[in-house]
Amino acid sequence: MKRLRNKPGPLPKHALRTNILRFQPSQISLDVAVSDPASESLPESPLEPLTRLMATLTHRAATRPPGSYTTKLLDGGAEKIGGKIREEAEELIEAVGEDGEEGRQHAIYEAGDLIYHTLVMLAYRGITLDEVAAELARREGVSGLAEKAARKN
């Protein structure tokens, strides 16, 4: 059974495995006050959930609240977090190979898991999203092959 946007119902089988990341469209406000132009606001950036998640992970890395899955990962160090990243990367690769819309949705779900665990690793190491964005900006417009060759020299 497909789950439609903003419609209650059972989740696909692969979604029942874990409940790490699940941003529902209803959690993101896209309301714009049309009657009062002064109160109009732009919709939230699609990256805002990542920014909020990273802030939460950074806080958990600093405070290590008991009972938190993130704390458990952080306490396991780079080896435990890295193991989860490898596992989630494999699951994403498998999901991408699945046919149809259900396979596509499964890939989106697994990408969320992979991104979550990658952000946990960044928080563990004290690396911010701004630092990663700066690195990507530095590489922008540079051929991947040229960039790799420059690192070898």
Tab-separated table of N, CA and C in Angstrom:
chain	number	residue	atom	x	y	z
A	1	MET	N	0.847	-1.180	0.000
A	1	MET	CA	0.000	0.000	0.000
A	1	MET	C	0.887	1.236	0.000
A	2	LYS	N	0.679	2.119	-0.961
A	2	LYS	CA	1.450	3.354	-1.007
A	2	LYS	C	0.954	4.316	0.050
A	3	ARG	N	1.885	5.058	0.607
A	3	ARG	CA	1.504	6.086	1.573
A	3	ARG	C	1.474	7.416	0.847
A	4	LEU	N	0.342	8.067	0.862
A	4	LEU	CA	0.200	9.340	0.182
A	4	LEU	C	0.584	10.471	1.106
A	5	ARG	N	1.101	11.535	0.529
A	5	ARG	CA	1.514	12.707	1.292
A	5	ARG	C	0.366	13.219	2.151
A	6	ASN	N	0.650	13.466	3.414
A	6	ASN	CA	-0.295	14.006	4.391
A	6	ASN	C	-1.498	13.094	4.648
A	7	LYS	N	-1.425	11.849	4.248
A	7	LYS	CA	-2.518	10.914	4.494
A	7	LYS	C	-2.043	9.881	5.505
A	8	PRO	N	-2.830	9.644	6.557
A	8	PRO	CA	-2.433	8.612	7.513
A	8	PRO	C	-2.527	7.240	6.877
A	9	GLY	N	-1.770	6.330	7.388
A	9	GLY	CA	-1.824	4.970	6.894
A	9	GLY	C	-0.556	4.243	7.240
A	10	PRO	N	-0.509	2.982	6.928
A	10	PRO	CA	0.680	2.202	7.276
A	10	PRO	C	1.874	2.638	6.445
A	11	LEU	N	3.037	2.519	7.047
A	11	LEU	CA	4.275	2.810	6.339
A	11	LEU	C	4.701	1.582	5.547
A	12	PRO	N	5.471	1.773	4.483
A	12	PRO	CA	5.997	0.618	3.755
A	12	PRO	C	6.838	-0.249	4.687
A	13	LYS	N	6.972	-1.519	4.330
A	13	LYS	CA	7.691	-2.481	5.154
A	13	LYS	C	9.081	-1.974	5.534
A	14	HIS	N	9.821	-1.383	4.582
A	14	HIS	CA	11.176	-0.924	4.876
A	14	HIS	C	11.193	0.230	5.868
A	15	ALA	N	10.112	0.968	5.997
A	15	ALA	CA	10.074	2.107	6.913
A	15	ALA	C	9.857	1.668	8.351
A	16	LEU	N	9.428	0.459	8.563
A	16	LEU	CA	9.168	-0.013	9.916
A	16	LEU	C	10.448	-0.453	10.618
A	17	ARG	N	11.532	-0.603	9.880
A	17	ARG	CA	12.802	-1.078	10.417
A	17	ARG	C	13.389	-0.126	11.434
A	18	THR	N	13.275	1.144	11.199
A	18	THR	CA	13.891	2.123	12.089
A	18	THR	C	13.079	3.398	12.056
A	19	ASN	N	13.242	4.208	13.032
A	19	ASN	CA	12.516	5.471	13.091
A	19	ASN	C	13.501	6.585	13.397
A	20	ILE	N	14.613	6.609	12.699
A	20	ILE	CA	15.646	7.599	12.960
A	20	ILE	C	15.235	8.948	12.395
A	21	LEU	N	14.941	8.979	11.126
A	21	LEU	CA	14.579	10.223	10.447
A	21	LEU	C	13.226	10.042	9.789
A	22	ARG	N	12.325	10.915	10.068
A	22	ARG	CA	11.057	10.888	9.363
A	22	ARG	C	10.477	12.287	9.411
A	23	PHE	N	10.757	13.074	8.379
A	23	PHE	CA	10.199	14.414	8.287
A	23	PHE	C	8.959	14.329	7.427
A	24	GLN	N	7.821	14.590	8.012
A	24	GLN	CA	6.569	14.564	7.285
A	24	GLN	C	6.322	15.946	6.683
A	25	PRO	N	5.723	15.994	5.501
A	25	PRO	CA	5.416	17.293	4.910
A	25	PRO	C	4.613	18.183	5.850
A	26	SER	N	3.780	17.581	6.691
A	26	SER	CA	2.964	18.375	7.611
A	26	SER	C	3.794	19.033	8.699
A	27	GLN	N	5.056	18.598	8.881
A	27	GLN	CA	5.914	19.202	9.890
A	27	GLN	C	6.586	20.470	9.370
A	28	ILE	N	6.476	20.716	8.087
A	28	ILE	CA	7.105	21.884	7.491
A	28	ILE	C	6.006	22.849	7.096
A	29	SER	N	6.042	24.036	7.648
A	29	SER	CA	4.998	25.014	7.381
A	29	SER	C	5.256	25.702	6.053
A	30	LEU	N	4.300	25.610	5.172
A	30	LEU	CA	4.394	26.298	3.892
A	30	LEU	C	3.274	27.321	3.744
A	31	ASP	N	2.632	27.670	4.848
A	31	ASP	CA	1.526	28.616	4.814
A	31	ASP	C	2.038	30.035	4.571
A	32	VAL	N	1.363	30.743	3.692
A	32	VAL	CA	1.688	32.139	3.419
A	32	VAL	C	0.409	32.944	3.602
A	33	ALA	N	0.475	34.000	4.386
A	33	ALA	CA	-0.702	34.842	4.620
A	33	ALA	C	-0.920	35.709	3.393
A	34	VAL	N	-1.905	35.367	2.585
A	34	VAL	CA	-2.158	36.074	1.338
A	34	VAL	C	-2.863	37.398	1.588
A	35	SER	N	-3.708	37.459	2.592
A	35	SER	CA	-4.496	38.660	2.818
A	35	SER	C	-3.664	39.818	3.361
A	36	ASP	N	-2.519	39.544	3.962
A	36	ASP	CA	-1.683	40.591	4.542
A	36	ASP	C	-0.268	40.475	3.983
A	37	PRO	N	0.047	41.238	2.911
A	37	PRO	CA	1.367	41.125	2.293
A	37	PRO	C	2.512	41.361	3.279
A	38	ALA	N	2.299	42.144	4.311
A	38	ALA	CA	3.363	42.404	5.281
A	38	ALA	C	3.707	41.154	6.081
A	39	SER	N	2.762	40.236	6.197
A	39	SER	CA	3.018	39.036	6.989
A	39	SER	C	3.461	37.848	6.137
A	40	GLU	N	3.622	38.069	4.823
A	40	GLU	CA	4.043	36.971	3.954
A	40	GLU	C	5.446	36.528	4.324
A	41	SER	N	5.644	35.230	4.283
A	41	SER	CA	6.975	34.690	4.529
A	41	SER	C	7.269	33.639	3.476
A	42	LEU	N	8.526	33.454	3.213
A	42	LEU	CA	8.926	32.448	2.245
A	42	LEU	C	8.845	31.074	2.887
A	43	PRO	N	8.594	30.061	2.079
A	43	PRO	CA	8.606	28.707	2.630
A	43	PRO	C	9.992	28.375	3.183
A	44	GLU	N	10.005	27.472	4.113
A	44	GLU	CA	11.256	27.023	4.701
A	44	GLU	C	12.137	26.403	3.619
A	45	SER	N	13.429	26.662	3.693
A	45	SER	CA	14.373	26.051	2.771
A	45	SER	C	14.358	24.540	2.960
A	46	PRO	N	14.503	23.781	1.879
A	46	PRO	CA	14.572	22.327	2.027
A	46	PRO	C	15.747	21.879	2.900
A	47	LEU	N	16.738	22.740	3.073
A	47	LEU	CA	17.897	22.384	3.891
A	47	LEU	C	17.701	22.680	5.371
A	48	GLU	N	16.636	23.384	5.725
A	48	GLU	CA	16.400	23.709	7.135
A	48	GLU	C	16.318	22.477	8.031
A	49	PRO	N	15.647	21.403	7.613
A	49	PRO	CA	15.646	20.219	8.481
A	49	PRO	C	17.055	19.695	8.754
A	50	LEU	N	17.943	19.780	7.758
A	50	LEU	CA	19.331	19.348	7.978
A	50	LEU	C	20.029	20.249	8.985
A	51	THR	N	19.794	21.542	8.872
A	51	THR	CA	20.396	22.493	9.806
A	51	THR	C	19.906	22.230	11.224
A	52	ARG	N	18.606	22.013	11.369
A	52	ARG	CA	18.057	21.716	12.706
A	52	ARG	C	18.592	20.398	13.242
A	53	LEU	N	18.647	19.387	12.379
A	53	LEU	CA	19.167	18.091	12.803
A	53	LEU	C	20.622	18.219	13.244
A	54	MET	N	21.427	18.946	12.485
A	54	MET	CA	22.837	19.101	12.846
A	54	MET	C	22.972	19.822	14.177
A	55	ALA	N	22.132	20.812	14.424
A	55	ALA	CA	22.161	21.511	15.713
A	55	ALA	C	21.830	20.542	16.847
A	56	THR	N	20.845	19.686	16.632
A	56	THR	CA	20.487	18.685	17.641
A	56	THR	C	21.643	17.718	17.871
A	57	LEU	N	22.258	17.251	16.798
A	57	LEU	CA	23.366	16.300	16.922
A	57	LEU	C	24.567	16.929	17.618
A	58	THR	N	24.852	18.183	17.299
A	58	THR	CA	25.959	18.889	17.951
A	58	THR	C	25.688	19.027	19.443
A	59	HIS	N	24.452	19.343	19.788
A	59	HIS	CA	24.080	19.453	21.202
A	59	HIS	C	24.217	18.099	21.895
A	60	ARG	N	23.764	17.053	21.241
A	60	ARG	CA	23.867	15.717	21.847
A	60	ARG	C	25.318	15.266	21.961
A	61	ALA	N	26.150	15.665	21.014
A	61	ALA	CA	27.574	15.331	21.116
A	61	ALA	C	28.190	16.005	22.335
A	62	ALA	N	27.716	17.198	22.648
A	62	ALA	CA	28.250	17.944	23.794
A	62	ALA	C	27.671	17.459	25.119
A	63	THR	N	26.397	17.046	25.119
A	63	THR	CA	25.721	16.733	26.386
A	63	THR	C	25.532	15.242	26.643
A	64	ARG	N	25.536	14.438	25.599
A	64	ARG	CA	25.370	12.984	25.691
A	64	ARG	C	24.192	12.567	26.581
A	65	PRO	N	22.975	12.993	26.240
A	65	PRO	CA	21.827	12.620	27.074
A	65	PRO	C	21.621	11.104	27.091
A	66	PRO	N	21.351	10.545	28.265
A	66	PRO	CA	21.126	9.096	28.344
A	66	PRO	C	19.844	8.706	27.607
A	67	GLY	N	19.843	7.506	27.066
A	67	GLY	CA	18.659	7.007	26.377
A	67	GLY	C	18.538	7.466	24.940
A	68	SER	N	19.506	8.222	24.446
A	68	SER	CA	19.470	8.733	23.080
A	68	SER	C	20.236	7.783	22.156
A	69	TYR	N	19.631	7.443	21.016
A	69	TYR	CA	20.318	6.624	20.020
A	69	TYR	C	21.577	7.337	19.542
A	70	THR	N	21.485	8.642	19.372
A	70	THR	CA	22.649	9.421	18.943
A	70	THR	C	23.768	9.306	19.970
A	71	THR	N	23.440	9.387	21.253
A	71	THR	CA	24.448	9.244	22.304
A	71	THR	C	25.113	7.875	22.215
A	72	LYS	N	24.319	6.843	21.989
A	72	LYS	CA	24.869	5.488	21.864
A	72	LYS	C	25.879	5.425	20.718
A	73	LEU	N	25.533	6.021	19.591
A	73	LEU	CA	26.460	6.056	18.458
A	73	LEU	C	27.720	6.835	18.807
A	74	LEU	N	27.540	8.022	19.379
A	74	LEU	CA	28.684	8.867	19.724
A	74	LEU	C	29.604	8.171	20.714
A	75	ASP	N	29.023	7.493	21.696
A	75	ASP	CA	29.828	6.777	22.686
A	75	ASP	C	30.608	5.628	22.057
A	76	GLY	N	30.103	5.089	20.944
A	76	GLY	CA	30.796	4.018	20.231
A	76	GLY	C	31.951	4.516	19.382
A	77	GLY	N	32.031	5.821	19.206
A	77	GLY	CA	33.141	6.415	18.470
A	77	GLY	C	33.049	6.234	16.967
A	78	ALA	N	34.144	6.599	16.309
A	78	ALA	CA	34.198	6.574	14.847
A	78	ALA	C	33.963	5.171	14.293
A	79	GLU	N	34.412	4.147	15.012
A	79	GLU	CA	34.239	2.780	14.520
A	79	GLU	C	32.759	2.397	14.457
A	80	LYS	N	32.013	2.681	15.509
A	80	LYS	CA	30.578	2.338	15.535
A	80	LYS	C	29.808	3.183	14.521
A	81	ILE	N	30.081	4.481	14.507
A	81	ILE	CA	29.381	5.364	13.567
A	81	ILE	C	29.731	4.969	12.137
A	82	GLY	N	31.012	4.703	11.891
A	82	GLY	CA	31.453	4.294	10.556
A	82	GLY	C	30.796	3.005	10.103
A	83	GLY	N	30.614	2.077	11.030
A	83	GLY	CA	29.923	0.832	10.697
A	83	GLY	C	28.495	1.088	10.251
A	84	LYS	N	27.826	2.011	10.927
A	84	LYS	CA	26.456	2.357	10.541
A	84	LYS	C	26.439	3.060	9.184
A	85	ILE	N	27.428	3.917	8.933
A	85	ILE	CA	27.494	4.590	7.631
A	85	ILE	C	27.657	3.553	6.523
A	86	ARG	N	28.557	2.585	6.722
A	86	ARG	CA	28.739	1.524	5.721
A	86	ARG	C	27.432	0.749	5.496
A	87	GLU	N	26.781	0.383	6.594
A	87	GLU	CA	25.526	-0.371	6.513
A	87	GLU	C	24.460	0.417	5.754
A	88	GLU	N	24.309	1.683	6.093
A	88	GLU	CA	23.283	2.506	5.445
A	88	GLU	C	23.619	2.765	3.984
A	89	ALA	N	24.906	2.900	3.654
A	89	ALA	CA	25.303	3.087	2.254
A	89	ALA	C	24.931	1.856	1.434
A	90	GLU	N	25.179	0.667	1.981
A	90	GLU	CA	24.793	-0.574	1.295
A	90	GLU	C	23.283	-0.648	1.102
A	91	GLU	N	22.537	-0.273	2.135
A	91	GLU	CA	21.075	-0.312	2.032
A	91	GLU	C	20.567	0.678	0.988
A	92	LEU	N	21.214	1.841	0.882
A	92	LEU	CA	20.827	2.812	-0.141
A	92	LEU	C	21.114	2.255	-1.535
A	93	ILE	N	22.277	1.652	-1.699
A	93	ILE	CA	22.635	1.074	-3.000
A	93	ILE	C	21.618	0.008	-3.401
A	94	GLU	N	21.242	-0.848	-2.463
A	94	GLU	CA	20.239	-1.880	-2.747
A	94	GLU	C	18.888	-1.249	-3.091
A	95	ALA	N	18.491	-0.236	-2.335
A	95	ALA	CA	17.192	0.403	-2.559
A	95	ALA	C	17.127	1.084	-3.922
A	96	VAL	N	18.221	1.687	-4.348
A	96	VAL	CA	18.249	2.358	-5.650
A	96	VAL	C	18.001	1.352	-6.774
A	97	GLY	N	18.376	0.110	-6.560
A	97	GLY	CA	18.166	-0.926	-7.566
A	97	GLY	C	16.756	-1.477	-7.612
A	98	GLU	N	15.908	-1.082	-6.668
A	98	GLU	CA	14.528	-1.569	-6.642
A	98	GLU	C	13.675	-0.802	-7.652
A	99	ASP	N	12.742	-1.499	-8.251
A	99	ASP	CA	11.896	-0.907	-9.287
A	99	ASP	C	10.735	-0.111	-8.713
A	100	GLY	N	10.206	0.757	-9.551
A	100	GLY	CA	8.955	1.450	-9.275
A	100	GLY	C	9.041	2.520	-8.208
A	101	GLU	N	7.877	3.063	-7.920
A	101	GLU	CA	7.771	4.149	-6.943
A	101	GLU	C	8.113	3.671	-5.537
A	102	GLU	N	7.750	2.438	-5.217
A	102	GLU	CA	8.091	1.924	-3.886
A	102	GLU	C	9.609	1.857	-3.714
A	103	GLY	N	10.312	1.432	-4.754
A	103	GLY	CA	11.774	1.409	-4.711
A	103	GLY	C	12.351	2.810	-4.590
A	104	ARG	N	11.755	3.746	-5.298
A	104	ARG	CA	12.203	5.141	-5.217
A	104	ARG	C	12.019	5.680	-3.800
A	105	GLN	N	10.852	5.416	-3.213
A	105	GLN	CA	10.598	5.873	-1.844
A	105	GLN	C	11.539	5.194	-0.852
A	106	HIS	N	11.831	3.929	-1.075
A	106	HIS	CA	12.771	3.214	-0.218
A	106	HIS	C	14.153	3.865	-0.306
A	107	ALA	N	14.570	4.255	-1.511
A	107	ALA	CA	15.866	4.921	-1.686
A	107	ALA	C	15.899	6.255	-0.942
A	108	ILE	N	14.816	7.000	-0.998
A	108	ILE	CA	14.740	8.272	-0.263
A	108	ILE	C	14.886	8.011	1.228
A	109	TYR	N	14.189	7.004	1.713
A	109	TYR	CA	14.240	6.652	3.131
A	109	TYR	C	15.664	6.273	3.548
A	110	GLU	N	16.308	5.430	2.751
A	110	GLU	CA	17.672	4.997	3.077
A	110	GLU	C	18.664	6.151	2.956
A	111	ALA	N	18.438	7.064	2.011
A	111	ALA	CA	19.298	8.250	1.908
A	111	ALA	C	19.193	9.077	3.181
A	112	GLY	N	17.989	9.186	3.736
A	112	GLY	CA	17.819	9.891	5.009
A	112	GLY	C	18.625	9.246	6.121
A	113	ASP	N	18.598	7.912	6.185
A	113	ASP	CA	19.390	7.209	7.199
A	113	ASP	C	20.883	7.461	7.006
A	114	LEU	N	21.338	7.396	5.748
A	114	LEU	CA	22.758	7.611	5.468
A	114	LEU	C	23.180	9.028	5.833
A	115	ILE	N	22.354	10.000	5.480
A	115	ILE	CA	22.671	11.391	5.817
A	115	ILE	C	22.694	11.573	7.330
A	116	TYR	N	21.713	11.006	8.033
A	116	TYR	CA	21.690	11.110	9.497
A	116	TYR	C	22.999	10.587	10.093
A	117	HIS	N	23.397	9.386	9.712
A	117	HIS	CA	24.602	8.797	10.300
A	117	HIS	C	25.860	9.568	9.897
A	118	THR	N	25.882	10.108	8.685
A	118	THR	CA	27.013	10.944	8.268
A	118	THR	C	27.078	12.206	9.118
A	119	LEU	N	25.936	12.812	9.391
A	119	LEU	CA	25.917	14.001	10.248
A	119	LEU	C	26.334	13.668	11.677
A	120	VAL	N	25.984	12.482	12.160
A	120	VAL	CA	26.453	12.064	13.490
A	120	VAL	C	27.979	12.011	13.494
A	121	MET	N	28.575	11.468	12.426
A	121	MET	CA	30.043	11.404	12.348
A	121	MET	C	30.638	12.806	12.343
A	122	LEU	N	30.029	13.719	11.607
A	122	LEU	CA	30.527	15.096	11.591
A	122	LEU	C	30.445	15.711	12.983
A	123	ALA	N	29.327	15.511	13.666
A	123	ALA	CA	29.173	16.042	15.027
A	123	ALA	C	30.203	15.415	15.959
A	124	TYR	N	30.447	14.133	15.806
A	124	TYR	CA	31.442	13.431	16.619
A	124	TYR	C	32.817	14.076	16.457
A	125	ARG	N	33.129	14.454	15.220
A	125	ARG	CA	34.446	15.025	14.913
A	125	ARG	C	34.481	16.541	15.094
A	126	GLY	N	33.322	17.152	15.385
A	126	GLY	CA	33.273	18.598	15.568
A	126	GLY	C	33.325	19.371	14.264
A	127	ILE	N	32.828	18.767	13.199
A	127	ILE	CA	32.811	19.399	11.878
A	127	ILE	C	31.413	19.948	11.634
A	128	THR	N	31.329	21.191	11.182
A	128	THR	CA	30.034	21.827	10.944
A	128	THR	C	29.598	21.671	9.491
A	129	LEU	N	28.299	21.858	9.266
A	129	LEU	CA	27.794	21.859	7.892
A	129	LEU	C	28.395	23.006	7.094
A	130	ASP	N	28.649	24.130	7.751
A	130	ASP	CA	29.268	25.264	7.061
A	130	ASP	C	30.651	24.893	6.536
A	131	GLU	N	31.398	24.115	7.304
A	131	GLU	CA	32.728	23.692	6.849
A	131	GLU	C	32.627	22.763	5.644
A	132	VAL	N	31.654	21.869	5.668
A	132	VAL	CA	31.455	20.969	4.532
A	132	VAL	C	30.995	21.772	3.315
A	133	ALA	N	30.086	22.724	3.527
A	133	ALA	CA	29.619	23.571	2.423
A	133	ALA	C	30.775	24.376	1.834
A	134	ALA	N	31.666	24.871	2.681
A	134	ALA	CA	32.827	25.628	2.190
A	134	ALA	C	33.731	24.736	1.343
A	135	GLU	N	33.895	23.500	1.753
A	135	GLU	CA	34.711	22.565	0.968
A	135	GLU	C	34.066	22.291	-0.384
A	136	LEU	N	32.753	22.110	-0.393
A	136	LEU	CA	32.061	21.893	-1.665
A	136	LEU	C	32.153	23.129	-2.554
A	137	ALA	N	32.038	24.315	-1.964
A	137	ALA	CA	32.163	25.560	-2.731
A	137	ALA	C	33.566	25.686	-3.318
A	138	ARG	N	34.570	25.271	-2.553
A	138	ARG	CA	35.954	25.326	-3.036
A	138	ARG	C	36.118	24.448	-4.272
A	139	ARG	N	35.436	23.331	-4.302
A	139	ARG	CA	35.552	22.387	-5.417
A	139	ARG	C	34.681	22.756	-6.612
A	140	GLU	N	33.727	23.640	-6.406
A	140	GLU	CA	32.775	23.982	-7.462
A	140	GLU	C	33.501	24.504	-8.692
A	141	GLY	N	33.130	23.974	-9.836
A	141	GLY	CA	33.721	24.420	-11.088
A	141	GLY	C	35.075	23.795	-11.383
A	142	VAL	N	35.543	22.915	-10.501
A	142	VAL	CA	36.821	22.236	-10.713
A	142	VAL	C	36.516	20.800	-11.109
A	143	SER	N	37.117	20.361	-12.180
A	143	SER	CA	36.923	18.983	-12.611
A	143	SER	C	37.336	18.033	-11.499
A	144	GLY	N	36.524	17.031	-11.261
A	144	GLY	CA	36.857	16.034	-10.245
A	144	GLY	C	38.171	15.346	-10.544
A	145	LEU	N	38.436	15.092	-11.820
A	145	LEU	CA	39.695	14.453	-12.196
A	145	LEU	C	40.875	15.385	-11.951
A	146	ALA	N	40.711	16.678	-12.270
A	146	ALA	CA	41.790	17.647	-12.040
A	146	ALA	C	42.034	17.828	-10.550
A	147	GLU	N	40.966	17.864	-9.775
A	147	GLU	CA	41.103	18.033	-8.322
A	147	GLU	C	41.830	16.837	-7.720
A	148	LYS	N	41.497	15.648	-8.180
A	148	LYS	CA	42.143	14.437	-7.664
A	148	LYS	C	43.615	14.415	-8.059
A	149	ALA	N	43.929	14.805	-9.291
A	149	ALA	CA	45.322	14.842	-9.746
A	149	ALA	C	46.131	15.852	-8.946
A	150	ALA	N	45.529	16.989	-8.605
A	150	ALA	CA	46.230	18.017	-7.822
A	150	ALA	C	46.569	17.507	-6.430
A	151	ARG	N	45.727	16.655	-5.871
A	151	ARG	CA	45.998	16.099	-4.535
A	151	ARG	C	47.148	15.115	-4.567
A	152	LYS	N	47.357	14.461	-5.695
A	152	LYS	CA	48.439	13.476	-5.807
A	152	LYS	C	49.803	14.144	-5.923
A	153	ASN	N	49.844	15.384	-6.389
A	153	ASN	CA	51.134	16.083	-6.587
A	153	ASN	C	51.630	16.719	-5.332
